[in-house]
N, CA, C and O atoms as a GROMACS GRO file, in nm:
protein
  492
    1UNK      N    1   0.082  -0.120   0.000
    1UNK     CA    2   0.000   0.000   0.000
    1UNK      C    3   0.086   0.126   0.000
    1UNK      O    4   0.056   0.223  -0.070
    2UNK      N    5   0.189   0.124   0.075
    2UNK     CA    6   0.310   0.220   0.087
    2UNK      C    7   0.318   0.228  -0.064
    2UNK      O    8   0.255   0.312  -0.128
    3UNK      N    9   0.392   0.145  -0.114
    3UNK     CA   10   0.490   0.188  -0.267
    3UNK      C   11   0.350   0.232  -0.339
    3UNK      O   12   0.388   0.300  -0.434
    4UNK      N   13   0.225   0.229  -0.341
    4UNK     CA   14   0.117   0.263  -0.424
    4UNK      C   15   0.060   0.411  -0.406
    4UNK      O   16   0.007   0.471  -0.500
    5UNK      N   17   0.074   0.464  -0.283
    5UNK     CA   18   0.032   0.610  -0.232
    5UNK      C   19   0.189   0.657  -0.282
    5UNK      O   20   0.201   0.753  -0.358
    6UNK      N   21   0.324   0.571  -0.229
    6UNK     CA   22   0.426   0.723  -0.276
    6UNK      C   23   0.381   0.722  -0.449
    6UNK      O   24   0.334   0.825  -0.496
    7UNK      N   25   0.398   0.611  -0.528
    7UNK     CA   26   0.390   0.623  -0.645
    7UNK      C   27   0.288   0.720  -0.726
    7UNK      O   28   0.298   0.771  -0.838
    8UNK      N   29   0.194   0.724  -0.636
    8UNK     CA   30   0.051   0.831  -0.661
    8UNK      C   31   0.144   0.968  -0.632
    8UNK      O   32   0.144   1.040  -0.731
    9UNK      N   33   0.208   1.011  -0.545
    9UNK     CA   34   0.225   1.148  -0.490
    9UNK      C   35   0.334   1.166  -0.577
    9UNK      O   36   0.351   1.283  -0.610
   10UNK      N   37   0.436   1.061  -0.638
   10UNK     CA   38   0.506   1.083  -0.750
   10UNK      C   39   0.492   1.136  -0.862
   10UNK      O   40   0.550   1.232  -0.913
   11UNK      N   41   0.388   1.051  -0.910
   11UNK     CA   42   0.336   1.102  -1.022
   11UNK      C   43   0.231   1.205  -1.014
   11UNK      O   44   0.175   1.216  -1.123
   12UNK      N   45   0.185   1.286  -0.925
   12UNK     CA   46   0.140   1.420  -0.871
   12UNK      C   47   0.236   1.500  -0.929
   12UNK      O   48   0.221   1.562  -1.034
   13UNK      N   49   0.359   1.497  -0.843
   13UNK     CA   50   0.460   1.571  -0.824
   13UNK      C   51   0.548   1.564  -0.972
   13UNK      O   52   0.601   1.674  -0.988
   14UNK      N   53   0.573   1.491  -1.062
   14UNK     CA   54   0.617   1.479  -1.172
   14UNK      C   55   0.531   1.604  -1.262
   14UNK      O   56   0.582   1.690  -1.334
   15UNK      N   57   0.352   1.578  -1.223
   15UNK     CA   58   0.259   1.654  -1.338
   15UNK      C   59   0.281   1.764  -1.255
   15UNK      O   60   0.198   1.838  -1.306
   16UNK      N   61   0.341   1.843  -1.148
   16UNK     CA   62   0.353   1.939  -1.084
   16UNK      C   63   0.436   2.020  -1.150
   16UNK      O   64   0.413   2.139  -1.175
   17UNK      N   65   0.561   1.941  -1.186
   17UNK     CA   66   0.694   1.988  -1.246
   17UNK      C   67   0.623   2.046  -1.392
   17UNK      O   68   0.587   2.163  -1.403
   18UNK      N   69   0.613   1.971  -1.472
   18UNK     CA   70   0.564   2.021  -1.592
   18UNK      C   71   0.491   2.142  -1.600
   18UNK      O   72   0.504   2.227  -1.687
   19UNK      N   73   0.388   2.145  -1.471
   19UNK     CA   74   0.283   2.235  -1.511
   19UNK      C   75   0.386   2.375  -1.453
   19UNK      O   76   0.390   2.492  -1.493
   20UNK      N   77   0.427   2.338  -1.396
   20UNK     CA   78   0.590   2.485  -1.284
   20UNK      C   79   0.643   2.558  -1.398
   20UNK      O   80   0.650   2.681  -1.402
   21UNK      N   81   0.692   2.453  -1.520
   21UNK     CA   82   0.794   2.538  -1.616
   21UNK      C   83   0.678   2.579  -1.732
   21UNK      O   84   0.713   2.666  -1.812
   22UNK      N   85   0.537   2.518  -1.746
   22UNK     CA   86   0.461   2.579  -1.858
   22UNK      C   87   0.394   2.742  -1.752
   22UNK      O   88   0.377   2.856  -1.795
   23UNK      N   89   0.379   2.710  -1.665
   23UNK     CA   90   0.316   2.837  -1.601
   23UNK      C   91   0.427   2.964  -1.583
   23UNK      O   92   0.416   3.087  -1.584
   24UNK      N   93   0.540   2.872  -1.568
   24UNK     CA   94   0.638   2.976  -1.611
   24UNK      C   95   0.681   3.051  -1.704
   24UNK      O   96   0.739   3.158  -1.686
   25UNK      N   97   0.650   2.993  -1.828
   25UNK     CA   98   0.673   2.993  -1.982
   25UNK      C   99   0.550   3.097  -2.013
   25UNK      O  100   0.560   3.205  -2.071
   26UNK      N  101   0.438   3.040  -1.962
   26UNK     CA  102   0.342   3.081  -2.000
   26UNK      C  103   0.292   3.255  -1.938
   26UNK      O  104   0.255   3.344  -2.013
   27UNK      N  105   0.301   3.264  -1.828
   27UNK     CA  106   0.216   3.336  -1.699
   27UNK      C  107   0.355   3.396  -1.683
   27UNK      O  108   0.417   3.472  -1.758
   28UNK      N  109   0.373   3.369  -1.622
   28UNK     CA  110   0.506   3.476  -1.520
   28UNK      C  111   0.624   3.530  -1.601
   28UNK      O  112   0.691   3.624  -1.558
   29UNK      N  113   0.658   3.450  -1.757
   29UNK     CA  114   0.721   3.524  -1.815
   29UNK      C  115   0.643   3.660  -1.891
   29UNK      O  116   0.710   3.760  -1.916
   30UNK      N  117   0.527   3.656  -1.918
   30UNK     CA  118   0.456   3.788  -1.914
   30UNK      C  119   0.461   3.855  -1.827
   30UNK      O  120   0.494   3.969  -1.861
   31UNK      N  121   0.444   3.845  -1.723
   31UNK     CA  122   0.393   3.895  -1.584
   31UNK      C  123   0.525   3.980  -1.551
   31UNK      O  124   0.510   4.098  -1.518
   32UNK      N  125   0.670   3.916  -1.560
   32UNK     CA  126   0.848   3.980  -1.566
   32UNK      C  127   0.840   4.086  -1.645
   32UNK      O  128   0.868   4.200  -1.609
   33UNK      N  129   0.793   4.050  -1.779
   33UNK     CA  130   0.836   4.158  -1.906
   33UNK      C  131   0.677   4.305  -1.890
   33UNK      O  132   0.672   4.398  -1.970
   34UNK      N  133   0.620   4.295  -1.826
   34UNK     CA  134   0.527   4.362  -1.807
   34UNK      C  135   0.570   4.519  -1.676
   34UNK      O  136   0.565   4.492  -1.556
   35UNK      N  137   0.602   4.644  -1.714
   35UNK     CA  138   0.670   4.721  -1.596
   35UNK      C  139   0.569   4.712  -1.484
   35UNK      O  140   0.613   4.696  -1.370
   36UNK      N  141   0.403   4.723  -1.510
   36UNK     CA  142   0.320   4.749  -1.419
   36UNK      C  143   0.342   4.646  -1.304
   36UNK      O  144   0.342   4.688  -1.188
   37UNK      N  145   0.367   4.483  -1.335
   37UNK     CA  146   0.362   4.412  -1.262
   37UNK      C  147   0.538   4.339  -1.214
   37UNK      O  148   0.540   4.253  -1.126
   38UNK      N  149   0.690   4.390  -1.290
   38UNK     CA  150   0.756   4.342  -1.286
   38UNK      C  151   0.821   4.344  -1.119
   38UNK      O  152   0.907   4.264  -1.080
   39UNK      N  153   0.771   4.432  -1.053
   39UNK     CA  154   0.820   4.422  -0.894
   39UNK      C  155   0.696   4.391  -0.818
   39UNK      O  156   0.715   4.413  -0.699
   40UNK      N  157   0.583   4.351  -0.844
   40UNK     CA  158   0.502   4.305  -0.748
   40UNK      C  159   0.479   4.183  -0.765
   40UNK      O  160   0.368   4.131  -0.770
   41UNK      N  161   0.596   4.125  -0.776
   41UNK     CA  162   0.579   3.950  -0.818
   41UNK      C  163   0.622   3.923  -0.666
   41UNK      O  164   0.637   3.801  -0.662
   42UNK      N  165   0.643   3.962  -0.571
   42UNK     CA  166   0.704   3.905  -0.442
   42UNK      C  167   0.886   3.855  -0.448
   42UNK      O  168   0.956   3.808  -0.538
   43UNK      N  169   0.901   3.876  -0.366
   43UNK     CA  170   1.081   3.823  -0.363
   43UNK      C  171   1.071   3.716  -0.391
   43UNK      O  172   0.992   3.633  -0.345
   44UNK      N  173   1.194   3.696  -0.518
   44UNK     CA  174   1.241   3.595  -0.501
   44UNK      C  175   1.354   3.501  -0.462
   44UNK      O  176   1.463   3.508  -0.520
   45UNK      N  177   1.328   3.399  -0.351
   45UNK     CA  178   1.448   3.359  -0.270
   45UNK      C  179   1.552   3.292  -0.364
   45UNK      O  180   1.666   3.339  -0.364
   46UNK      N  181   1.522   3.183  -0.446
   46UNK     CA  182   1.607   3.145  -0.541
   46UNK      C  183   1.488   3.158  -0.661
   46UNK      O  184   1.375   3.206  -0.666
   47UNK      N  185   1.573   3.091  -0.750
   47UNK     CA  186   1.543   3.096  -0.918
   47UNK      C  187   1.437   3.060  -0.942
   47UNK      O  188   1.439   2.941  -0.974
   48UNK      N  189   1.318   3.111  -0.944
   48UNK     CA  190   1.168   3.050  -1.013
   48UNK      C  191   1.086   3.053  -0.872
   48UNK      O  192   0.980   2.991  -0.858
   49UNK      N  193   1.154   3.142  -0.754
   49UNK     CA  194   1.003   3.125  -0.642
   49UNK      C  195   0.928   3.194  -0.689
   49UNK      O  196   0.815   3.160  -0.656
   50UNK      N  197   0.929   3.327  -0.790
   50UNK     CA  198   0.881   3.410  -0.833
   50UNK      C  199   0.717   3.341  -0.916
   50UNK      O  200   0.601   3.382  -0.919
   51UNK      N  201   0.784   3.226  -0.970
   51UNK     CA  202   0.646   3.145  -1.008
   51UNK      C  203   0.538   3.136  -0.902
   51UNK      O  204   0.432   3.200  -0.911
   52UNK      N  205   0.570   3.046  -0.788
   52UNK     CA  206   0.539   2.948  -0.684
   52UNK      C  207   0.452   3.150  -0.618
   52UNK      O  208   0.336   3.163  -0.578
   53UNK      N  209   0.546   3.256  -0.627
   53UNK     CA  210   0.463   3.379  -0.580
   53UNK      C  211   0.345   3.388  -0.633
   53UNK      O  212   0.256   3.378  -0.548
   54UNK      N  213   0.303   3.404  -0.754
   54UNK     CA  214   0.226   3.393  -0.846
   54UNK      C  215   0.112   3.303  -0.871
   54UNK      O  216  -0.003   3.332  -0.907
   55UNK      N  217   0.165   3.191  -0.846
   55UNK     CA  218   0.049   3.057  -0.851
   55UNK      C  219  -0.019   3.094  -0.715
   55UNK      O  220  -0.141   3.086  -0.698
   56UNK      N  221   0.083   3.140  -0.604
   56UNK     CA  222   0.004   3.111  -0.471
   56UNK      C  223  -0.115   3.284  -0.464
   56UNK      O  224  -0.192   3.310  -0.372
   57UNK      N  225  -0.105   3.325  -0.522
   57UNK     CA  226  -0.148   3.498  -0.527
   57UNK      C  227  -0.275   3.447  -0.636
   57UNK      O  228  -0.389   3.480  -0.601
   58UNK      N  229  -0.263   3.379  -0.747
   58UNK     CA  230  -0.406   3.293  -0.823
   58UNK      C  231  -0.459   3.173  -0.748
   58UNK      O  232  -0.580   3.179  -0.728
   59UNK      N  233  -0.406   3.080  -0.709
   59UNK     CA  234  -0.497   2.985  -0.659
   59UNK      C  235  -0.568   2.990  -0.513
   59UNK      O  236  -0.680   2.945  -0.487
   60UNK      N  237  -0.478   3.054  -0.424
   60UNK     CA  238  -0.556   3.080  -0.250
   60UNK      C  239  -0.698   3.195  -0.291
   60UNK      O  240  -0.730   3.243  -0.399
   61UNK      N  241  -0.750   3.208  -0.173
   61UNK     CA  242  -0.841   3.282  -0.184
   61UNK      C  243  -0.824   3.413  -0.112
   61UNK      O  244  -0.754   3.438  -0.015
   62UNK      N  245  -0.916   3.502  -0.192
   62UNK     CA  246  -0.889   3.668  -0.183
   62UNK      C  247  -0.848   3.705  -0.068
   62UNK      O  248  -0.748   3.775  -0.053
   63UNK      N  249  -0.942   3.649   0.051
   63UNK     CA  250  -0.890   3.703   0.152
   63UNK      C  251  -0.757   3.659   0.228
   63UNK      O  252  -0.692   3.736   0.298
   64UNK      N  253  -0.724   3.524   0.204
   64UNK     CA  254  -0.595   3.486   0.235
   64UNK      C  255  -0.468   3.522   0.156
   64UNK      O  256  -0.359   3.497   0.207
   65UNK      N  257  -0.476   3.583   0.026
   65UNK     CA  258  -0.393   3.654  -0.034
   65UNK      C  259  -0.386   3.802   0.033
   65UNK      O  260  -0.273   3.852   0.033
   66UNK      N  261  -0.462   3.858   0.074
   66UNK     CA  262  -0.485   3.963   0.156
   66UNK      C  263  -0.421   3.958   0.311
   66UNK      O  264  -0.366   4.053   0.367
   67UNK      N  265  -0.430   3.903   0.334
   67UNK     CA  266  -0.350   3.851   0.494
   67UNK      C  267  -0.203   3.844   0.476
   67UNK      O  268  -0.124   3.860   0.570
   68UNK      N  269  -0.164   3.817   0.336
   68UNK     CA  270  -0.040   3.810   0.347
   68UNK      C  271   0.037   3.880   0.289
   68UNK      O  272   0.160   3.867   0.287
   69UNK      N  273  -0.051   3.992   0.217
   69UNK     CA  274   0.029   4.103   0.148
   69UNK      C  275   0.054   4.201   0.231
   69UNK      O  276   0.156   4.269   0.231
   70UNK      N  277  -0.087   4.217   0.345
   70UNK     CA  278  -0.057   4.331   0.475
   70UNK      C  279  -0.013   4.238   0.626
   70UNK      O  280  -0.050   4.252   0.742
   71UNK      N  281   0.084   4.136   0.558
   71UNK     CA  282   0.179   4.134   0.664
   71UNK      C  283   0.328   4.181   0.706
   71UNK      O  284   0.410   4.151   0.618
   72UNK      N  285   0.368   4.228   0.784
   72UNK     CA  286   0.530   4.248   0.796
   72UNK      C  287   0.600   4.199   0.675
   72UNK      O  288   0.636   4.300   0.614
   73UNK      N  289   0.636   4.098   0.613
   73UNK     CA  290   0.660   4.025   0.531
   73UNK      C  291   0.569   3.992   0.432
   73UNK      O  292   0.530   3.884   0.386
   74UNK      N  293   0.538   4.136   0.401
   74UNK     CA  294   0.435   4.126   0.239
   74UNK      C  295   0.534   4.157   0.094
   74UNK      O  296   0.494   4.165  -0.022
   75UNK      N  297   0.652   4.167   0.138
   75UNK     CA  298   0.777   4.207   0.012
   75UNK      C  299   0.809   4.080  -0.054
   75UNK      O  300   0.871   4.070  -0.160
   76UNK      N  301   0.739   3.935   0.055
   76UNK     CA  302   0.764   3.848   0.004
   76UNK      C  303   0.704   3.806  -0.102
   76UNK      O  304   0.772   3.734  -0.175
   77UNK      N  305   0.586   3.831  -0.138
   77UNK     CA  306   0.487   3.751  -0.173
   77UNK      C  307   0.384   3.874  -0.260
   77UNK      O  308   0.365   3.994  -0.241
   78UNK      N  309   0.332   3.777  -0.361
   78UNK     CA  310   0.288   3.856  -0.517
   78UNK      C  311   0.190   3.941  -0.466
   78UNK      O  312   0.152   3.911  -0.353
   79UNK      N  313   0.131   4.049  -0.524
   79UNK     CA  314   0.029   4.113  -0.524
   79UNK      C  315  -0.039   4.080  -0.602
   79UNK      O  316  -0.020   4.092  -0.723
   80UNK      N  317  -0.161   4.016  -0.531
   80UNK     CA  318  -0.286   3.917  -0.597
   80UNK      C  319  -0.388   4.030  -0.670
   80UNK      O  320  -0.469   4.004  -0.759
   81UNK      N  321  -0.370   4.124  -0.628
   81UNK     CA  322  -0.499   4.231  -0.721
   81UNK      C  323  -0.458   4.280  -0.865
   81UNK      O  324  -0.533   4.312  -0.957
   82UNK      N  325  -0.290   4.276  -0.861
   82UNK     CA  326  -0.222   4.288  -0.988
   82UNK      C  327  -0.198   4.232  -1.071
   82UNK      O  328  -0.186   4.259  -1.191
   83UNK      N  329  -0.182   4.090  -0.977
   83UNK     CA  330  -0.143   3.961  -1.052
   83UNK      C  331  -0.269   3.924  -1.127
   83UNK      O  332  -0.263   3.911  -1.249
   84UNK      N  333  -0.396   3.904  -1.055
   84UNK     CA  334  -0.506   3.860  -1.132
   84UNK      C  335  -0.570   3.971  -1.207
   84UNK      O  336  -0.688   3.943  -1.228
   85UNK      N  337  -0.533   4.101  -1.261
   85UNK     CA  338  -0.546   4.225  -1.307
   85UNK      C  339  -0.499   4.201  -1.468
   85UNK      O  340  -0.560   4.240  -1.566
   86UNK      N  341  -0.369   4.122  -1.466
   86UNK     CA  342  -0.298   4.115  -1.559
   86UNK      C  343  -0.279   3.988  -1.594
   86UNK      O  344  -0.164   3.966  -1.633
   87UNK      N  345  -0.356   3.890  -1.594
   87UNK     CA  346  -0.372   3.706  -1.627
   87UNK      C  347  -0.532   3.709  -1.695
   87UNK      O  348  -0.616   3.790  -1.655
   88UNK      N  349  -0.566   3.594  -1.819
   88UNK     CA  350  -0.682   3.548  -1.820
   88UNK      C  351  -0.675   3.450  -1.772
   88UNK      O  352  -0.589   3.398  -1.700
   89UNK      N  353  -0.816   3.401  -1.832
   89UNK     CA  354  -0.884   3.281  -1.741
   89UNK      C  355  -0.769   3.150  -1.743
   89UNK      O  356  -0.764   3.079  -1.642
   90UNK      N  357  -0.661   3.115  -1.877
   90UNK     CA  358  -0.605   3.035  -1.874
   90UNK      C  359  -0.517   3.021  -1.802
   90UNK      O  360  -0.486   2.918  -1.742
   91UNK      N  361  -0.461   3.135  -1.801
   91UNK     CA  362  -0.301   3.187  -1.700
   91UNK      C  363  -0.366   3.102  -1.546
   91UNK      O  364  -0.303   3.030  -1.469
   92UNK      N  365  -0.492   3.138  -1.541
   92UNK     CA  366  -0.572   3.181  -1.370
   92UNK      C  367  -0.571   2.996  -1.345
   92UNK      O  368  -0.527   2.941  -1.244
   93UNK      N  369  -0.636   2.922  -1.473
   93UNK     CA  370  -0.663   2.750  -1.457
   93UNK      C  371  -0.519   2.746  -1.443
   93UNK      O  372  -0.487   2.704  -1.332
   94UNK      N  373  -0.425   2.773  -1.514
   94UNK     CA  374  -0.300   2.676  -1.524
   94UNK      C  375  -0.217   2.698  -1.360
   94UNK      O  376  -0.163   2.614  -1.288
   95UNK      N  377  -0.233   2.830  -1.345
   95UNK     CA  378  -0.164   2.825  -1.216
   95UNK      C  379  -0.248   2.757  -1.082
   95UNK      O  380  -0.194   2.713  -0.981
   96UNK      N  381  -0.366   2.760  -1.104
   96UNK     CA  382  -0.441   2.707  -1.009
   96UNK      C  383  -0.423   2.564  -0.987
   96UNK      O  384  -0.436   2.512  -0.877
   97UNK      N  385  -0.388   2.490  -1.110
   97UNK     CA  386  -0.369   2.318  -1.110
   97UNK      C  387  -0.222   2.329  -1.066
   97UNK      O  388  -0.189   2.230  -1.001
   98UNK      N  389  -0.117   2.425  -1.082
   98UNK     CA  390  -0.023   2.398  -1.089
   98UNK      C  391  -0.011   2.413  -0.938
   98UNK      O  392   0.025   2.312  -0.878
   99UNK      N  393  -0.034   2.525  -0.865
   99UNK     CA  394  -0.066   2.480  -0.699
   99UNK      C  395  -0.161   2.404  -0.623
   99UNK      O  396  -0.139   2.381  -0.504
  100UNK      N  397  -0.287   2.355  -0.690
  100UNK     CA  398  -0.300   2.248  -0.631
  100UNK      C  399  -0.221   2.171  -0.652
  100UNK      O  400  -0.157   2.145  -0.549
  101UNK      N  401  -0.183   2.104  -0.756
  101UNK     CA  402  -0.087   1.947  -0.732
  101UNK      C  403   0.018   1.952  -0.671
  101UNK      O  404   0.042   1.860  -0.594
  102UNK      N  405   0.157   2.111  -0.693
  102UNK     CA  406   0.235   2.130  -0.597
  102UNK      C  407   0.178   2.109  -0.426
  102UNK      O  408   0.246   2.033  -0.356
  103UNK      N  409   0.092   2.156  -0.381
  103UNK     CA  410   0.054   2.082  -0.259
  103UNK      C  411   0.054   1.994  -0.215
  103UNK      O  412   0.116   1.955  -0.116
  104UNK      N  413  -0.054   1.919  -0.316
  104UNK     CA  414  -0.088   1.746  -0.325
  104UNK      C  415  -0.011   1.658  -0.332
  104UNK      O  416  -0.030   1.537  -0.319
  105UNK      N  417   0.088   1.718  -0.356
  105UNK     CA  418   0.233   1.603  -0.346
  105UNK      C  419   0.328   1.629  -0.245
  105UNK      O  420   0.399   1.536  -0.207
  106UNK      N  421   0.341   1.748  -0.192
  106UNK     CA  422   0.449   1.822  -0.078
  106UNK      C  423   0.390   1.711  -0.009
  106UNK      O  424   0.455   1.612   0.024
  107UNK      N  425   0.218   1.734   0.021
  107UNK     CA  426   0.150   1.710   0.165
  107UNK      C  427   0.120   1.551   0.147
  107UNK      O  428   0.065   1.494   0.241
  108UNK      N  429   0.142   1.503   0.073
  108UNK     CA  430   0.081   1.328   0.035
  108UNK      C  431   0.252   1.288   0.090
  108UNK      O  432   0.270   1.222   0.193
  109UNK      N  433   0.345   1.331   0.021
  109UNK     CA  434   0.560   1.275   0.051
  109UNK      C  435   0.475   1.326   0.205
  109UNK      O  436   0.374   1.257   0.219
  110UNK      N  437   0.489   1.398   0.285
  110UNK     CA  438   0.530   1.464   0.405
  110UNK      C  439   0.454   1.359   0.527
  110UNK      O  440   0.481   1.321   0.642
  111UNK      N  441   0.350   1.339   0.432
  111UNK     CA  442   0.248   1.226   0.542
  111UNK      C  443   0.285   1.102   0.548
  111UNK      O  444   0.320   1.055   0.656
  112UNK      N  445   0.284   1.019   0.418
  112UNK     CA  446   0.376   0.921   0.399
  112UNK      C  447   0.497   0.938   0.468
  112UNK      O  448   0.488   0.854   0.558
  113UNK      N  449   0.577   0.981   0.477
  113UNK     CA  450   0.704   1.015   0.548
  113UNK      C  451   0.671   0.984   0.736
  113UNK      O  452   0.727   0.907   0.815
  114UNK      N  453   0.563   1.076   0.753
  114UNK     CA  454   0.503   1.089   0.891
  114UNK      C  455   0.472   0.933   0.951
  114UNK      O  456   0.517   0.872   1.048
  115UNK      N  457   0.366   0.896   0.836
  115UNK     CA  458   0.302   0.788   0.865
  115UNK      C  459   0.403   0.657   0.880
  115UNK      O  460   0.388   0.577   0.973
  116UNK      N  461   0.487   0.644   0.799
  116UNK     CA  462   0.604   0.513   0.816
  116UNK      C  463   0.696   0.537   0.899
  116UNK      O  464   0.778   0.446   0.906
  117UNK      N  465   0.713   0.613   0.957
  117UNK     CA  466   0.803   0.664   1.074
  117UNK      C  467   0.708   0.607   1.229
  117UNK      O  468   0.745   0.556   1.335
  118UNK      N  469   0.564   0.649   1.167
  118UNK     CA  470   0.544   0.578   1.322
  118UNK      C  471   0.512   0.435   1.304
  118UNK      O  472   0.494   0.363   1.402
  119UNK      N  473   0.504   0.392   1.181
  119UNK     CA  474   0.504   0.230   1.152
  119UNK      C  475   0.353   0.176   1.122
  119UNK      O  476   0.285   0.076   1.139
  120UNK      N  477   0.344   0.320   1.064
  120UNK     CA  478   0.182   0.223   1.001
  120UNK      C  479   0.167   0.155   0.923
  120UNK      O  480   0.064   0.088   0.916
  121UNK      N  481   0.278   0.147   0.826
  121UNK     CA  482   0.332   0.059   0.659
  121UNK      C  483   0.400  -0.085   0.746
  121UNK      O  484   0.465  -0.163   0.677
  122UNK      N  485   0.389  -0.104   0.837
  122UNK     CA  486   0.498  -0.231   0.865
  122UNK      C  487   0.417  -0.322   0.915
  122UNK      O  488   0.322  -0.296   0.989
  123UNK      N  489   0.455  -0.451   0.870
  123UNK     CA  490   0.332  -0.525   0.850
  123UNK      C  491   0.360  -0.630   0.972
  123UNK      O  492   0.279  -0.719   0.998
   0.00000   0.00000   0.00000
């Protein structure tokens, strides 16, 4: 049952990757070359969080994008009124699948991980 859930969160996380560099390709390299929006993409810590800013500013909801732009640490993180100002509906689906499944796989590895550590896989 183990090797069948990681293999599921694998192949999550594989269609995660793909959808990271098309939303990148797609969405956020507009979003860079654009002046209105090229500094309200949120910091980026290394190479491409600037995406992961972006997906998370389209897929959470208004008010939780809001919580985190008027926090102390809102330099981090995209401005969702700009970001979704300047995306259509496709930009809006692609990044939305692309952070759900980035989740769905962090949080499926992290549990699995959790769960065989306390020995629920051991037979």
């Amino acid at each position: 049952m183990f090797s069948l859930l990681l293999a599921i969160a694998a192949i999550i996380g594989f269609f995660a990757i793909i959808l990271f560099v098309l939303f990148g390709q797609i969405t956020v390299r507009k979003l860079r070359k654009n002046p209105k929006t090229k500094e309200a993409l949120g910091s980026e810590l290394v190479s491409g969080w600037d995406i992961l800013n972006v997906a998370k500013a389209i897929a959470l909801p208004r008010a939780w994008s809001k919580r985190f732009e008027n926090s102390p640490l809102s330099f981090m993180y995209a401005n969702s009124t700009l970001v979704l100002k300047h995306t259509n509906k496709l930009d809006r689906f692609l990044g939305g699948v692309f952070f759900l499944c980035w989740m769905v796989s962090g949080l499926m590895f992290f549990s699995l991980m959790l769960l065989d550590l306390l020995g629920v896989f051991t037979n």
